[in-house]
XYZ file of N, CA and C in Angstrom:
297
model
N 4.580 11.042 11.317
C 5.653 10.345 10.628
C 5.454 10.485 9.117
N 6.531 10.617 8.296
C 6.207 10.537 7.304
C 6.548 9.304 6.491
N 6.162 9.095 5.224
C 6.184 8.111 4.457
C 7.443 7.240 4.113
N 8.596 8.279 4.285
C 9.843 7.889 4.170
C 10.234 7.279 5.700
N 10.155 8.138 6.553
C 10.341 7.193 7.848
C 9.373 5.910 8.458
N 8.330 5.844 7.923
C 7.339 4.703 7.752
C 8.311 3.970 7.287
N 8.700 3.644 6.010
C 9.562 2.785 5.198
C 10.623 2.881 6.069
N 11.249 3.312 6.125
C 12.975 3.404 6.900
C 12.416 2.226 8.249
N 11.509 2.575 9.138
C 11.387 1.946 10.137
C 11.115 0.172 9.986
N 10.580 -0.030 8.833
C 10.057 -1.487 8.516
C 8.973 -1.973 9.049
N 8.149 -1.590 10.089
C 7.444 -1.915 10.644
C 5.839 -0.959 9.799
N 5.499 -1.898 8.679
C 4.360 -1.187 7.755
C 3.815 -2.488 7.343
N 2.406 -2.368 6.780
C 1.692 -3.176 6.086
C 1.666 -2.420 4.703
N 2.356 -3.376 3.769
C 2.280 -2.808 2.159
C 0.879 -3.218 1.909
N -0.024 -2.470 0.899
C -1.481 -3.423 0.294
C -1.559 -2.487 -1.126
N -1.519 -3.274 -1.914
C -1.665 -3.324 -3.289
C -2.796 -3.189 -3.790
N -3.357 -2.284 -4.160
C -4.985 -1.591 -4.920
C -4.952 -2.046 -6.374
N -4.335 -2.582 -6.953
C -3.884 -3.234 -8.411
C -4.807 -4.170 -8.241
N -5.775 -4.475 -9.833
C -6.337 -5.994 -9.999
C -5.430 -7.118 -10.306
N -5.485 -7.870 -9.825
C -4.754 -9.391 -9.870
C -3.975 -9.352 -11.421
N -4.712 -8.979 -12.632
C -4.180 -9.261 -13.833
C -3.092 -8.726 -14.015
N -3.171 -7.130 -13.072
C -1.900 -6.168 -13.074
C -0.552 -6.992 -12.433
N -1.035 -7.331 -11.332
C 0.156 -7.837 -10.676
C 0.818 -8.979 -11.557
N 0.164 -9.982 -12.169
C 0.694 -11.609 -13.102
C 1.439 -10.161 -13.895
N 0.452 -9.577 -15.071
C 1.474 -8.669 -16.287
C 2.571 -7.964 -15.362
N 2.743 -7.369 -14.669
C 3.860 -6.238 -14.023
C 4.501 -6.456 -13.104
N 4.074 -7.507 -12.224
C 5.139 -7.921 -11.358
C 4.478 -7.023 -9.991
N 5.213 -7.664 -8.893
C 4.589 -7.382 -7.230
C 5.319 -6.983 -5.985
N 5.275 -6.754 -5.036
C 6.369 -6.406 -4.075
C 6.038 -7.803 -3.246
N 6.915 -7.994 -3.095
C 7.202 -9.135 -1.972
C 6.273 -8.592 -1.042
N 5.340 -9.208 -0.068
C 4.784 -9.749 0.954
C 3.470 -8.061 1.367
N 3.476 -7.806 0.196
C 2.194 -6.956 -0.202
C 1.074 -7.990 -0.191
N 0.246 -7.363 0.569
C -1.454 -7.825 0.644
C -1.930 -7.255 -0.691
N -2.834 -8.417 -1.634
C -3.278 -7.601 -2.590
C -4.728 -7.156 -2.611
N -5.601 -5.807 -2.288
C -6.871 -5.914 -2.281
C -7.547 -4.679 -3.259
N -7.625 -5.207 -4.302
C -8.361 -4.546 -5.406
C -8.985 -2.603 -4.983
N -9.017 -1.922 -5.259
C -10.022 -1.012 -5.124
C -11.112 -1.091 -5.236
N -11.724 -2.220 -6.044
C -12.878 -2.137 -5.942
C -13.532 -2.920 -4.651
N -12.204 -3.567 -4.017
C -13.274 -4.310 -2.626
C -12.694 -3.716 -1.946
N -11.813 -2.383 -1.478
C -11.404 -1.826 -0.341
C -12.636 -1.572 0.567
N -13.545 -0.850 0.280
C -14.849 -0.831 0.881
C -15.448 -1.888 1.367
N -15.862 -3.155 0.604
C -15.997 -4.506 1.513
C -15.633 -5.314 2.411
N -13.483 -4.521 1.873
C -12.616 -5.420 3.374
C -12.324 -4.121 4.292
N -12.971 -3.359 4.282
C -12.631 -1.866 4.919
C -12.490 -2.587 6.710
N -13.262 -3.659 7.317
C -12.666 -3.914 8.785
C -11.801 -4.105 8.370
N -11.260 -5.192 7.510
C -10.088 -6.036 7.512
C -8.887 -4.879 7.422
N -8.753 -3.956 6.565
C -7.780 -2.938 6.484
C -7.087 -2.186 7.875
N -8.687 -1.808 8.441
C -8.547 -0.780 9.544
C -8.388 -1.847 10.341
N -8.507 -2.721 10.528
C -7.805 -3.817 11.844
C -6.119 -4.138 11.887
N -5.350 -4.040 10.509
C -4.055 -3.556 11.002
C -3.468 -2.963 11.999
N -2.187 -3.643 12.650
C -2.186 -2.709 14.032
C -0.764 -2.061 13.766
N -0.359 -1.566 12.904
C 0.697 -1.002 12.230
C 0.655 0.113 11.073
N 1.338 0.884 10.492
C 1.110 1.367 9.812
C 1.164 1.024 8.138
N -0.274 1.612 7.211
C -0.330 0.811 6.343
C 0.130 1.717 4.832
N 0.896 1.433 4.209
C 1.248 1.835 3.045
C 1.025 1.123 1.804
N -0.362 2.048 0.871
C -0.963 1.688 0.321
C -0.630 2.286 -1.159
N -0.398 1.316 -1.854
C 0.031 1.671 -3.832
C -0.397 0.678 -4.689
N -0.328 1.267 -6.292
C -1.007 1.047 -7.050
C 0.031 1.291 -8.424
N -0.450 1.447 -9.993
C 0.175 1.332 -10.860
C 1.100 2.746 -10.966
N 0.286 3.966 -10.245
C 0.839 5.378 -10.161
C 0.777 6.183 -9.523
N -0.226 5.600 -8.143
C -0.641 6.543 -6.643
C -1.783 7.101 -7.091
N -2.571 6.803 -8.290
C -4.501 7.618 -8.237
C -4.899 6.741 -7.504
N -4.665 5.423 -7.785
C -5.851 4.464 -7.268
C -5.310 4.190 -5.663
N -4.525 3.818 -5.358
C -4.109 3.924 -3.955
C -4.415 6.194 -3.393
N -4.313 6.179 -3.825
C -4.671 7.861 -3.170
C -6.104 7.827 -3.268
N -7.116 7.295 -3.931
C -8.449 7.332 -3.627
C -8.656 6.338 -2.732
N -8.192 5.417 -1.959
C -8.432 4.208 -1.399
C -7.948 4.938 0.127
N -6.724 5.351 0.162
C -6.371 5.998 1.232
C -7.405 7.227 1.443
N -7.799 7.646 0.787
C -8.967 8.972 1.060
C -10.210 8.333 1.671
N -10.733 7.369 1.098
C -11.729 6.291 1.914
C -11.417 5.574 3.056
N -10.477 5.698 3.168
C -9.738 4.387 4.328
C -9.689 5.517 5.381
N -9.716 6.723 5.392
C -9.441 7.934 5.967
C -10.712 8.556 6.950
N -11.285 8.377 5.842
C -12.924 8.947 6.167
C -13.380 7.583 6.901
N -12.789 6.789 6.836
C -13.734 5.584 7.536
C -12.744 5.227 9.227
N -11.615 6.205 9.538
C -11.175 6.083 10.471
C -9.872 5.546 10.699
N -8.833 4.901 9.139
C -8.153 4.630 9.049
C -6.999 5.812 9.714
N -5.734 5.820 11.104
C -5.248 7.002 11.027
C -3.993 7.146 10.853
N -3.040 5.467 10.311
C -2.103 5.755 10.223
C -1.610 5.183 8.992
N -1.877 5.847 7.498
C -2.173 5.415 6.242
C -1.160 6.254 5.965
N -0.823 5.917 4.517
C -0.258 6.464 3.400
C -0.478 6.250 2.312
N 0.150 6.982 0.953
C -0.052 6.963 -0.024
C 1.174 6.121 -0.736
N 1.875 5.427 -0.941
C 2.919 4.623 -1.177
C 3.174 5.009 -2.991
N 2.283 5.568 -3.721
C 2.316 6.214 -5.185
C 2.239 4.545 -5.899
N 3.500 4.900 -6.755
C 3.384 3.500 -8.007
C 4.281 2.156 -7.225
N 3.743 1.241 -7.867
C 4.296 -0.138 -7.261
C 6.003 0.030 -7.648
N 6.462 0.403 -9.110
C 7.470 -0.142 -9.045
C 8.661 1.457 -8.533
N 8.238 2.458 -8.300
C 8.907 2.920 -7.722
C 9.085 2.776 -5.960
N 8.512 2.306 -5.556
C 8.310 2.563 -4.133
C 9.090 1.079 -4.195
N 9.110 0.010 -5.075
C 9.507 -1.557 -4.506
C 11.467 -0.835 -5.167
N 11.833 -0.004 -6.030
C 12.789 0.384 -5.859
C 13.528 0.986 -5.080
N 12.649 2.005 -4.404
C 13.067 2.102 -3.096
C 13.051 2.020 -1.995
N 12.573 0.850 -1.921
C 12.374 -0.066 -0.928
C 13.811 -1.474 -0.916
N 13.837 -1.450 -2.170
C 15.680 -2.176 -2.823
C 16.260 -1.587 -2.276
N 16.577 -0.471 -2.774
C 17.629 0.755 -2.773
C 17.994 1.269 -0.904
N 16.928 1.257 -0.283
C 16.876 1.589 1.255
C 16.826 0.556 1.700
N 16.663 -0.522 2.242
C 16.790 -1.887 3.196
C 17.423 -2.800 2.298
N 17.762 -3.266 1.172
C 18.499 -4.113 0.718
C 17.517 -5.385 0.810
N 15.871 -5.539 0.616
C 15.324 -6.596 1.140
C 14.401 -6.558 -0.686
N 14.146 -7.936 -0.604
C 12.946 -8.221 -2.085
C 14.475 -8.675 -2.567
C-alpha cells in the first residue's frame, strides 16, 4: 500500500517525531501521538505494538525518515514516512475534510 492509500483509507496511527517545543511554536495534527526521536528507541515496543498502520512525520520528513529506518530494522512492517507536519495535515484537510 502506499502512503497515499494509507491516508485515503483512515485507518493509520499518525506519530509526531517533533520535540514538544516544536509542536506549542508550530502547531499539531489533531490526534497525532507525539514521541520525540530521541525516545523512539525507548518506546520502540510501544510503536511496534500498533495494530494498524503507522504514519510517521516531523518538521520536513529527515527526522521521521530516520525513525522509520529504525522502526524498520527493529521489525516495524507497516510504516511510513508521512514527510513534514504541515504538509501532510494539509492534505489530510484537503482529502477527508477532517482537523
Amino acid at each position: 500500500m502506499s502512503l497515499a492509500e494509507v491516508l485515503k483509507s483512515g485507518n493509520y496511527q499518525l506519530i509526531d517525531v517533533r520535540e514538544p517545543m516544536e509542536l506549542e511554536m508550530d502547531g499539531n495534527i489533531e490526534g497525532a501521538q507525539n514521541i520525540p526521536l530521541g525516545e523512539v528507541a525507548d518506546r520502540k515496543e510501544e510503536i511496534l505494538s500498533i495494530e494498524k498502520p503507522v504514519v510517521l512525520f516531523c518538521r520536513s520528513g529527515n527526522r521521521s525518515g530516520k525513525a522509520l529506518e529504525f522502526l524498520q530494522a527493529e521489525g516495524l512492517k507497516d510504516g511510513y514516512n508521512g514527510g513534514g507536519w504541515a504538509e501532510l495535515k494539509a492534505h489530510l484537510e484537503a482529502n477527508q475534510g477532517t482537523f
